[in-house]
XYZ file of C-alpha atoms in Angstrom:
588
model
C 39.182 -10.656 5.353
C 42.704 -11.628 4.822
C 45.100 -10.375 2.261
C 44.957 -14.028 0.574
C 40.986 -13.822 0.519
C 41.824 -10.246 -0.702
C 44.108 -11.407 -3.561
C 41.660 -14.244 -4.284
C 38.741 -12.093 -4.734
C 40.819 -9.615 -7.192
C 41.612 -13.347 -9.673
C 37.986 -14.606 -9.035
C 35.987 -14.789 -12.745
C 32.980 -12.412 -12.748
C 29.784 -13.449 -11.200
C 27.210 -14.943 -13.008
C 23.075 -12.899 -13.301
C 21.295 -14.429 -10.688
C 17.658 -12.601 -11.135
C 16.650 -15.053 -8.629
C 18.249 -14.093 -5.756
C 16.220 -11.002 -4.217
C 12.881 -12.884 -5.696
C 13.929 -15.652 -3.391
C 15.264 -13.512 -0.614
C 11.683 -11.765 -0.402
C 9.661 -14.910 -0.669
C 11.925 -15.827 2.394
C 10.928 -13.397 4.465
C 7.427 -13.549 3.445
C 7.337 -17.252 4.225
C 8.902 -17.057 7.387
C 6.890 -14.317 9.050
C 3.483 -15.944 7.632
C 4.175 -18.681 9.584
C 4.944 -16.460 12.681
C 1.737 -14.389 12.137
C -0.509 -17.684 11.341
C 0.492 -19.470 14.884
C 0.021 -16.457 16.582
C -3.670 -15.865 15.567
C -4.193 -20.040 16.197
C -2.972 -18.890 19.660
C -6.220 -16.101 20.135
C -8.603 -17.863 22.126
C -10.846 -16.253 24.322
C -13.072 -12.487 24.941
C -9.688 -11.163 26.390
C -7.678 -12.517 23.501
C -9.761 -11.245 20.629
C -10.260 -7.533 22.608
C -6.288 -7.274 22.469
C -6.589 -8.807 18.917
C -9.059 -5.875 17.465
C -7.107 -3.425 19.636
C -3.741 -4.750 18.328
C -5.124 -4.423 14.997
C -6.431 -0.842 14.851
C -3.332 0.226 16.115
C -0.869 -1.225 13.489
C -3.946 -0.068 11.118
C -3.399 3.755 12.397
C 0.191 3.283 12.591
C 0.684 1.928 9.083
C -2.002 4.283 7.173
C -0.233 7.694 9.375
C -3.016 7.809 10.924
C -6.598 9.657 10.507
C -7.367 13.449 9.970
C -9.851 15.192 11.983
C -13.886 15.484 10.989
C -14.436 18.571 9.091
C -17.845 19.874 7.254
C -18.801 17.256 5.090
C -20.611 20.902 3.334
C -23.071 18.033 1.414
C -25.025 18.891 -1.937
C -27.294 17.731 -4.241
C -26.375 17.783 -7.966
C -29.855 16.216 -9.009
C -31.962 13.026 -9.246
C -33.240 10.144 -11.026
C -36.851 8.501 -10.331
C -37.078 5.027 -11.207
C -39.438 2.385 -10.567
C -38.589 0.685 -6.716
C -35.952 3.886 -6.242
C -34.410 7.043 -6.717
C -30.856 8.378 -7.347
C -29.451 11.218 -6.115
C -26.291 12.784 -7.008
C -24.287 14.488 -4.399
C -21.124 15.696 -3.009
C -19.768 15.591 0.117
C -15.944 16.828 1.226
C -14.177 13.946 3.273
C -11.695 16.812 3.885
C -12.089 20.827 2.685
C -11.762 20.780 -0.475
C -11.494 17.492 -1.817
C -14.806 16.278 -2.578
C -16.170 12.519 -3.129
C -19.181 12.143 -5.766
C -21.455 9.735 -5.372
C -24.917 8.038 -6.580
C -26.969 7.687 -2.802
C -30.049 4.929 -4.104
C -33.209 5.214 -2.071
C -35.654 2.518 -1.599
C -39.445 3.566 -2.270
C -41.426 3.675 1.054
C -41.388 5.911 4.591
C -39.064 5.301 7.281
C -35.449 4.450 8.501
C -33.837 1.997 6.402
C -30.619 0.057 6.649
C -27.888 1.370 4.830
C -24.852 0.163 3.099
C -21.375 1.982 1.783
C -20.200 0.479 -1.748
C -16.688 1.136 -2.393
C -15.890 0.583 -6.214
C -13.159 -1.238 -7.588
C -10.603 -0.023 -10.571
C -13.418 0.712 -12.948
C -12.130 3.471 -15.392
C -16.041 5.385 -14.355
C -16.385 4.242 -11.175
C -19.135 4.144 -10.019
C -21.147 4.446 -13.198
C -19.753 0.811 -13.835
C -22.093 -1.735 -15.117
C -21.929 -4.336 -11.687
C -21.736 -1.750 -9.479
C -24.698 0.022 -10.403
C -26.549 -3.667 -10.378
C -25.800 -4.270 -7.349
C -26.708 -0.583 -6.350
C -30.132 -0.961 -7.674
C -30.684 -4.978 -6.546
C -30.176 -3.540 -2.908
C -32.169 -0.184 -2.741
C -34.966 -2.734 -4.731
C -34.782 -4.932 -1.461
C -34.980 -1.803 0.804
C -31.461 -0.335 1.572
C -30.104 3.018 0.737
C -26.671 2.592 -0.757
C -24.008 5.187 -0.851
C -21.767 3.991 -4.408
C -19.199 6.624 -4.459
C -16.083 7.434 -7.111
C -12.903 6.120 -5.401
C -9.581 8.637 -5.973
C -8.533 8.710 -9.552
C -11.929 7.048 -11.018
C -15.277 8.409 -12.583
C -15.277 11.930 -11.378
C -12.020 12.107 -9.571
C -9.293 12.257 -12.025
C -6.692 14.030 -10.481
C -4.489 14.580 -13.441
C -5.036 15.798 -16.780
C -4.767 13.754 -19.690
C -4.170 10.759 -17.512
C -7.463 8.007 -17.577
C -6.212 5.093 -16.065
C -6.990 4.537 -11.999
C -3.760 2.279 -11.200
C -1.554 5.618 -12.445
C -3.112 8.182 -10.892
C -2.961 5.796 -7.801
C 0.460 4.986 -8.272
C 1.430 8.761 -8.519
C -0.405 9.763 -5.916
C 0.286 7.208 -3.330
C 3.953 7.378 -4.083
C 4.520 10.971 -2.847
C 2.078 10.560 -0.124
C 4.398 8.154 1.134
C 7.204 10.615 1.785
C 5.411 12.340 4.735
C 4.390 9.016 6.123
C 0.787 9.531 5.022
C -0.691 6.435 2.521
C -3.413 6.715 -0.322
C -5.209 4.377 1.847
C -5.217 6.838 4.702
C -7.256 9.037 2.343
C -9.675 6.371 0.894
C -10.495 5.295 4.407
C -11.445 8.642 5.388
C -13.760 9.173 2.182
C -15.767 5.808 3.535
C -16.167 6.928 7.153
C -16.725 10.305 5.826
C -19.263 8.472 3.521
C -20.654 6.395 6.449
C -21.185 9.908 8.652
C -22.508 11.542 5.532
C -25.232 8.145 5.376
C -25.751 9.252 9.428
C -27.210 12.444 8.524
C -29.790 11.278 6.193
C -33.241 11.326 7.395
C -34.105 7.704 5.523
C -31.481 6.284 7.501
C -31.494 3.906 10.312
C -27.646 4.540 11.404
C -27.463 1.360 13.565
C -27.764 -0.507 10.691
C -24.650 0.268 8.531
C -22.954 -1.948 5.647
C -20.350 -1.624 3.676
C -19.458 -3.706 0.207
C -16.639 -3.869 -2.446
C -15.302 -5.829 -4.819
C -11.601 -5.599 -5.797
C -10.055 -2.208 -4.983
C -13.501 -1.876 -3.377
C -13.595 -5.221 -1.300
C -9.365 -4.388 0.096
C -11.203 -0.866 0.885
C -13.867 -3.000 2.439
C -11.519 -4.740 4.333
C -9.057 -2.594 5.908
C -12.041 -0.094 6.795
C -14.112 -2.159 8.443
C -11.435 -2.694 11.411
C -11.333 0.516 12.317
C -15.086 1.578 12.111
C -17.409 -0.298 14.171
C -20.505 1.131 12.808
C -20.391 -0.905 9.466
C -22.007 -3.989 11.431
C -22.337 -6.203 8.128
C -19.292 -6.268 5.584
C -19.062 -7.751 2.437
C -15.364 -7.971 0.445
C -15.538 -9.420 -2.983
C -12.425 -10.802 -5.322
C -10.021 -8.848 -2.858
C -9.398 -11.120 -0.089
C -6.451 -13.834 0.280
C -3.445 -12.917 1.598
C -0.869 -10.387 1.117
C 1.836 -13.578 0.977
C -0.243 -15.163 -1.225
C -0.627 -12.133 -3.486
C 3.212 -11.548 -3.466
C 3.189 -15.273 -5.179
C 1.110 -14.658 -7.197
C 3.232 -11.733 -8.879
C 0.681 -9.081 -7.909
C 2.280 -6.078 -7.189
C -0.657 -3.930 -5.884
C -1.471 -0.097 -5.826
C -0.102 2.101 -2.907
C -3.764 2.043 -1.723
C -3.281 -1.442 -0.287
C -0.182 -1.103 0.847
C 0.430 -0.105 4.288
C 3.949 0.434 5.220
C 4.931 -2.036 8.024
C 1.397 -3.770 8.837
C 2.490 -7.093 7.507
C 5.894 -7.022 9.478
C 3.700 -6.358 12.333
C 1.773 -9.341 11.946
C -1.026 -8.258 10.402
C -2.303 -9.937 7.398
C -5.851 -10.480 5.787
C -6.420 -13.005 8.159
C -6.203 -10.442 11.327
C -7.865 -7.633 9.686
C -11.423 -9.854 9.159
C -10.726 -11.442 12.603
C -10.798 -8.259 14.523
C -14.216 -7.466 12.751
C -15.844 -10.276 14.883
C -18.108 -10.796 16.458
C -19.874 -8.612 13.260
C -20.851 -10.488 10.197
C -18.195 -10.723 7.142
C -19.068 -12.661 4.088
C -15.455 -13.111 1.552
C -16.716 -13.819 -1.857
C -14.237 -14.806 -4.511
C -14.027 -16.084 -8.025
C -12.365 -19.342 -8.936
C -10.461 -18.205 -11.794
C -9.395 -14.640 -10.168
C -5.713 -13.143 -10.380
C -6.400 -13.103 -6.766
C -5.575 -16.615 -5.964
C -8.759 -18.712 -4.085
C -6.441 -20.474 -2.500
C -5.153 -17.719 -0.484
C -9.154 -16.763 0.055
C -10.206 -20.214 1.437
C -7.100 -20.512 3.475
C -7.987 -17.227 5.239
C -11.341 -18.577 5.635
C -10.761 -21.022 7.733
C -8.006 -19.169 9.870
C -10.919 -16.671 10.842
C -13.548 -19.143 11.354
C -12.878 -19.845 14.798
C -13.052 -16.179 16.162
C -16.418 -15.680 14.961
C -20.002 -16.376 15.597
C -21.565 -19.311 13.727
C -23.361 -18.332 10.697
C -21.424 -14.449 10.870
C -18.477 -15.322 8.596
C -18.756 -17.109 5.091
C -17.399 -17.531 1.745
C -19.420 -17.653 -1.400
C -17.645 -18.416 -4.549
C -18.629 -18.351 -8.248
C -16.644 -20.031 -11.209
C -15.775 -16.906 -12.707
C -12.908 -14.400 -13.624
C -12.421 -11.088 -11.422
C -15.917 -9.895 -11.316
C -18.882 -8.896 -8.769
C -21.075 -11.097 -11.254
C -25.089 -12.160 -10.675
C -24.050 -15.050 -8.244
C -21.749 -13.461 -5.778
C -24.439 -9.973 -6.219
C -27.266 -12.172 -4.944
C -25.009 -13.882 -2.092
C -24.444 -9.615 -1.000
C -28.023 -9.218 -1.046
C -28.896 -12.083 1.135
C -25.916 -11.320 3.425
C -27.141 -8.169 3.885
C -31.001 -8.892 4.316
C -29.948 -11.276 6.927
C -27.384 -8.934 9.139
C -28.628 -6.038 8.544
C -32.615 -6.078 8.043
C -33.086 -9.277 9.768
C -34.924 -10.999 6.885
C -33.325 -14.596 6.020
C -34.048 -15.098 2.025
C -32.042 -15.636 -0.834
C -33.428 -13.303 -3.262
C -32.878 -13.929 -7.317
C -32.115 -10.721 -9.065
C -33.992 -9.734 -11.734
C -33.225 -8.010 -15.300
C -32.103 -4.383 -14.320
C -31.968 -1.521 -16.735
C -28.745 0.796 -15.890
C -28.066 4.115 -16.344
C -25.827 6.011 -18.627
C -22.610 7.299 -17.687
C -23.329 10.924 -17.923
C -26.621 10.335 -16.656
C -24.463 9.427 -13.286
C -22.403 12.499 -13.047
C -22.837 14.900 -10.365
C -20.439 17.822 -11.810
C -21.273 19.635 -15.505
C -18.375 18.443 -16.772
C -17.104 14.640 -15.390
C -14.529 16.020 -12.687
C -14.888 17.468 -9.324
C -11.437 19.124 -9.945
C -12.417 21.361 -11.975
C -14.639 22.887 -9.753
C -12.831 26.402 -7.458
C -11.125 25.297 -4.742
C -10.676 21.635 -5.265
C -7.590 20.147 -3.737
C -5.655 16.744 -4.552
C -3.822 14.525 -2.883
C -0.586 16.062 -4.331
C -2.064 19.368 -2.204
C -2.502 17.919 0.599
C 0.952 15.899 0.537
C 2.775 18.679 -0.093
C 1.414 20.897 2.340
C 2.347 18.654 5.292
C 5.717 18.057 3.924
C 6.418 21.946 4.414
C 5.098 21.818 8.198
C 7.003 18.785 8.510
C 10.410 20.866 7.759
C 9.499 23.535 9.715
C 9.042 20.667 12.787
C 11.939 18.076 12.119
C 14.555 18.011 14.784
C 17.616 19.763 12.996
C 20.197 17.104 14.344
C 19.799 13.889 12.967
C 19.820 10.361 15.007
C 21.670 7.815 13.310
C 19.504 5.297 15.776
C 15.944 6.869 14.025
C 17.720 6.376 10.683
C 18.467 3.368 11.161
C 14.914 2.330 11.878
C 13.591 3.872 9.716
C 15.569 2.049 6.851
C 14.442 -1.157 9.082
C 18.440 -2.280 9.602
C 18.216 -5.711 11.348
C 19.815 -4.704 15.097
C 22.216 -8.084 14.399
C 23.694 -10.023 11.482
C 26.435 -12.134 11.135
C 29.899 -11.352 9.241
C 29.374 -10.824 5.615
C 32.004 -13.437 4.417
C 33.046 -13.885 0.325
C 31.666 -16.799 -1.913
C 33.515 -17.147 -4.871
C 33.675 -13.567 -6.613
C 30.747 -12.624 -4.359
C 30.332 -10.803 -1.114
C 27.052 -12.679 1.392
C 25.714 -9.646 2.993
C 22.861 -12.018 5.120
C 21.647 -14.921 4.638
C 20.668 -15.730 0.622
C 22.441 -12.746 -0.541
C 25.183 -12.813 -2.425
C 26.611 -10.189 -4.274
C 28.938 -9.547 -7.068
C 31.952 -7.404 -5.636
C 34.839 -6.867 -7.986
C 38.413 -4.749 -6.765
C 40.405 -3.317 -10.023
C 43.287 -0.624 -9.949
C 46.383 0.353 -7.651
C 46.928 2.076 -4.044
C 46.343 1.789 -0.416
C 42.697 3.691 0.006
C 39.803 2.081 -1.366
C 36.735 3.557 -3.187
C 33.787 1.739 -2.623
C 31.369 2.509 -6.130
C 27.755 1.840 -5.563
C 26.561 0.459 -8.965
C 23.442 -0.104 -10.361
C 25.131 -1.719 -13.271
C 28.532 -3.408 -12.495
C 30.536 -1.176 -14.470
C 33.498 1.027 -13.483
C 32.632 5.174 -13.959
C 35.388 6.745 -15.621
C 35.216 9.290 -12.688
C 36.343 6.997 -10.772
C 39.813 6.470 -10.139
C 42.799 4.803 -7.872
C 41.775 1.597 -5.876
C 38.550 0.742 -7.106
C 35.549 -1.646 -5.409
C 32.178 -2.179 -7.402
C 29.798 -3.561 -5.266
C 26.026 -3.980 -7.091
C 23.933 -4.044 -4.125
C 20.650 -6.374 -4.693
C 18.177 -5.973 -7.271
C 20.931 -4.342 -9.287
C 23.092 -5.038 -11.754
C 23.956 -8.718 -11.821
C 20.875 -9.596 -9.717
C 18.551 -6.963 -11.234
C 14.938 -9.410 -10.790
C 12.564 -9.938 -13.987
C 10.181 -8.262 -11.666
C 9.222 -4.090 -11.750
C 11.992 -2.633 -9.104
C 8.453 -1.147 -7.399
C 7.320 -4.420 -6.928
C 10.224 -5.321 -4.291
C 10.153 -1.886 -2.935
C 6.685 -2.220 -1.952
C 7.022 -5.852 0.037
C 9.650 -4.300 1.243
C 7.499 -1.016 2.845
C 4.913 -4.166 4.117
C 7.222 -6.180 5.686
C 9.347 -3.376 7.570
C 12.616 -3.851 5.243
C 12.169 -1.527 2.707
C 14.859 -1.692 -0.405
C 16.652 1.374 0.241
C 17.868 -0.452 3.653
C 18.262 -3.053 2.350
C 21.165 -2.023 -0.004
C 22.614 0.276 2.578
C 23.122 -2.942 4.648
C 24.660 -4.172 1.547
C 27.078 -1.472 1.725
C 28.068 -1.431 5.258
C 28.339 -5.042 5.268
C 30.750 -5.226 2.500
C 32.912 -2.076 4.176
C 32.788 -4.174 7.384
C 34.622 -7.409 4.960
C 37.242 -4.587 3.469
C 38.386 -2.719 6.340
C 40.877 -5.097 7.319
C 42.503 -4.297 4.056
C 42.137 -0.918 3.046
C 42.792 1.399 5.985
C 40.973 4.070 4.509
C 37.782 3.312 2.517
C 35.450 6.081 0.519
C 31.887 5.362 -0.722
C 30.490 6.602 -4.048
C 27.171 6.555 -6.133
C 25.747 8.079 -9.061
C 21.821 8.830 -9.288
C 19.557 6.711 -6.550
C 22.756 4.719 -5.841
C 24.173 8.098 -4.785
C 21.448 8.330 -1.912
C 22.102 4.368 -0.379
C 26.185 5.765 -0.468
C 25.132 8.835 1.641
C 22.980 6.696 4.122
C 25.879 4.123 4.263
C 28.395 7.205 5.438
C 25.792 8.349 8.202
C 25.603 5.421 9.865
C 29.056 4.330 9.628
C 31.342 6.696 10.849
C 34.415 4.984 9.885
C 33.749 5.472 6.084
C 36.171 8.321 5.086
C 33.982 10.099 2.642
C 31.013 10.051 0.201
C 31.573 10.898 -3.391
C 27.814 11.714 -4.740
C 26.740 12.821 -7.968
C 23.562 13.808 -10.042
C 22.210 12.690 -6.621
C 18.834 14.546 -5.900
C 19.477 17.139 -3.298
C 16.600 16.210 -1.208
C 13.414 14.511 -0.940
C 11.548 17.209 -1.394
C 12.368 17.695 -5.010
C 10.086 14.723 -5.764
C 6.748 17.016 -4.711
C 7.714 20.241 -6.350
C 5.407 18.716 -9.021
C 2.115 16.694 -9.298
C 3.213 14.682 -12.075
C 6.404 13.639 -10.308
C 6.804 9.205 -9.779
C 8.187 9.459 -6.770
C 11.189 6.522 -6.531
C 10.075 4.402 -3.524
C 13.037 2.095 -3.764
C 14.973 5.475 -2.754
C 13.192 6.631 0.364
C 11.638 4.830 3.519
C 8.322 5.264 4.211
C 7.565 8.753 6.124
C 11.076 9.491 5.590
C 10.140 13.756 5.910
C 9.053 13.064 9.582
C 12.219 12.083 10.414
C 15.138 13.382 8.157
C 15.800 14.750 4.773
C 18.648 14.173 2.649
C 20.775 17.645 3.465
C 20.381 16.637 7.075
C 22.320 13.669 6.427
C 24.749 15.836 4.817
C 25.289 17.769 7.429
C 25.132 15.150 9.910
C 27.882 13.372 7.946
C 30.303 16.360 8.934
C 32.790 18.575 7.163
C 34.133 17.748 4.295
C 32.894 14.190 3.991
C 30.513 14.839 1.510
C 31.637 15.196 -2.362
C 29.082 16.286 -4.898
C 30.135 15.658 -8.511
């Protein structure tokens, strides 16, 4: 930048709010790689091509999730039963890992023998699986000869992990947020309750285990659907008012719990599209309501990109004119899915009136919640006992290089250059930068909103790095930070790019330039020093002292616009410090 551009970015008026601009930049990206990811599926053709496909699949699957934990005793139990006319109930238990038990309702059909089985994943229903259409659809099946496993997804019916606290998209939120820190997902642990469900089905007697389903319908059906790729004994699947695509749900303003959000996967190319493909040759029916949040466009459109990669008459789409619900229609369209896939029986049965049960009536602990019971664990347990093995087993130098993967840094960019009385830090982002005060040295202030810190004196730069300040979107801050974990960019790289782009414009000005941030924009300054080793110094203050901090509690919201995803694997924020070197870190 030269002194003139200097001089006429110190006169330029103040930039204008433009709450647009990271809405738009995000939609970009989305756009662009679901075209990338939709011509590379058209592009499968073949046995070879869909084998990579599935294998390509399960591997970003694994990779996004952090993997899968080893089988331990499932240590089952009985709680009790219910005989009905057509079918029983039993209430049991199993542990998917020790110490953190699943409660379910396992339906049984009336008569001897093996019979085919299906897993029913609920959706956000405050009692789970006590809820009205998922105990329907319980009891329509086991009346047409199934046994169905409905069990209590994490922070629903029986599993409320926190007290006081009754509403499944927070204790998801909570949850799934410091799981993310270690590189582990919520999903990672609702996946392995349903194949710990589906081996728990395997050991039943009335059983035939080559026979497995599994169903869902919103929470339920994305459970459905990012299961079912990785576990080839469900050989009939059924995913109701969850499928479109995850562009299509970013449209539509949706901004998802951490469940459904794997880190990456989308970047990867992996969308809903992929995940049902890599399910063929076995049978997946998509049912979806016509006036659903989740948009039927985005369910017909994927559709007909998996059509060609299966079967005929093994993928379909039933649809109902109805809100978000698993109503009568699409229940009887699961029923006749299933007869025909799984119990070889082509009819279209009507379902008849069926009396439900009582909530209580369901429960399979004395007092509505497994943890309450000695010994249970959460997920906050778990989570926080691998982030203490992963101390103990980081490397103790820290690689700029991982860092900067980690924070998904784009390897090339061109120049930031000024526009007006903003800085363009890549392409569609535009920022306000504003230069006040006398001397040589610059200080570079990181602010969320655009205002000078009295603490900060001299030669001063404010730079409000995207989704803050002047571009601050109408949107929740979580909502970017989560495309961001899907598509591989998450927001705290993002506005460390925005700071090491706009040093890159200054240093032909200021021969010595200092970075400083208060809060969360404290940790994008210290990230911004790491990796540039130019910048003289950071300045941080009432900046958390590590990562860690945000799991010495349960009942701690974890910031994910502050951290990358699995960020403890890799570094923690005193390693940057001392990476950084002496003396180039100032706390305040």
């Amino acid at each position: 930048m030269t002194r003139r551009t200097l001089l006429s970015l110190l006169a330029a008026p103040a930039a204008a709010a433009d709450p647009a601009m990271l809405w738009n930049h995000v939609e970009r990206l989305l756009r662009e790689n679901d075209e990338r990811r939709r011509a590379a599926l058209e592009a499968v053709n073949g046995p070879a091509a869909r084998t990579a496909l599935r294998s390509r699949v399960r591997s970003a699957m694994l990779r996004a999730i952090g993997g899968l934990p080893q089988r331990t005793d499932l240590a089952p139990r009985t709680a009790g039963e219910l005989r009905r006319d057509g079918y029983r109930i039993e209430k049991v238990i199993y542990q998917s890992r020790p110490g953190f038990s699943v409660t379910g309702n396992l339906y049984l059909p009336a008569g001897a023998g093996r019979h085919p089985a299906v897993l029913h994943s609920c959706g956000h229903s405050v009692n789970g699986k006590a809820s009205a259409a998922y105990q329907r659809v319980s009891i329509g099946l086991a009346r047409l000869g199934f046994v169905v496993l409905t069990f209590d997804p994490i922070g629903q019916g029986e599993r409320f992990q926190y007290a006081g606290i009754r509403q499944p998209t927070v204790d998801h939120a909570r949850s799934g947020r410091q799981a993310y820190l270690t590189g582990a997902t919520l999903a990672q642990f609702r996946i392995w309750d349903a194949i710990r469900g589906l081996d728990y089905l395997e050991t039943r007697p009335e059983v035939d285990p080559r026979r497995l389903g599994m169903i869902g319908q919103s929470g339920g059906g994305m459970l459905t659907l990012i299961t079912a790729p990785l576990d080839e004994r469900i050989r009939a699947a059924m995913s109701a008012c969850a499928v479109a695509t995850y562009y299509h749900k970013t449209l539509a303003g949706l901004i998802a719990d951490p469940e459904q959000i794997q880190p990456g996967l989308l970047g990867s190319g992996i969308d809903h599209p992929e995940l049902i493909a890599s399910v063929a040759p076995r049978p997946f029916l998509i049912c979806a309501a016509r006036r659903d949040f989740v948009p039927i466009d985005g369910a017909r459109r994927t559709f007909q990109e998996v059509r060609p990669h299966f079967p005929p008459g093994t993928v379909a789409i039933a649809e109902t004119d109805d809100v978000h619900n698993l109503n009568r229609e699409l229940r009887e369209a699961t029923y006749a899915w299933m007869l025909r896939h799984l119990a070889g029986r082509d009819e279209s049965p009507s379902e008849p009136e069926l009396a439900i049960e009582k909530d209580e009536d369901l429960q399979c602990t004395p007092a509505g919640s497994v943890f309450d019971t000695p010994g249970a664990r959460r997920v906050f347990d778990f989570t926080r006992a691998t982030a203490r093995t992963l101390a103990a087993r980081r490397p103790a130098a820290v690689d700029p290089g991982a860092v900067r993967a980690l924070l998904g840094l784009p390897p090339d960019l061109p120049p930031p250059r000024r526009i007006g009385a903003r800085i363009e830090t890549e392409p569609g982002i535009a920022l306000p930068l504003d230069i006040e005060g006398d001397g040589t040295d610059l200080l570079l202030v990181v602010s969320p909103d655009g205002r000078r810190p009295a603490w900060a004196t001299g030669r001063v730069a404010i730079l409000q790095p995207r989704g803050w300040g002047a571009t601050a979107p109408d949107r929740p801050e979580d909502f970017f930070a989560y495309r961001g974990y899907e598509l591989g960019r998450p927001l705290l790289g993002m506005r460390v790019l925005d700071v090491l782009q706009c040093v890159r414009l200054l240093r032909a000005d200021f021969p010595r330039i200092s970075v400083a941030g208060e809060g969360p924009a404290g940790i994008v300054a210290l990230h911004a020093l790491v990796l540039d080793p130019e910048i003289a110094a950071a300045q941080l203050r009432a900046t958390p002292e590590s990562y860690e901090v945000f799991l010495e509690r349960a009942d701690i919201d974890a910031p994910v616009a502050s951290f990358p995803a699995g960020v403890l694997r890799t570094y923690d924020l005193p390693a940057l410090i001392e990476a950084a070197g002496p003396g180039r870190v100032i706390r305040g």
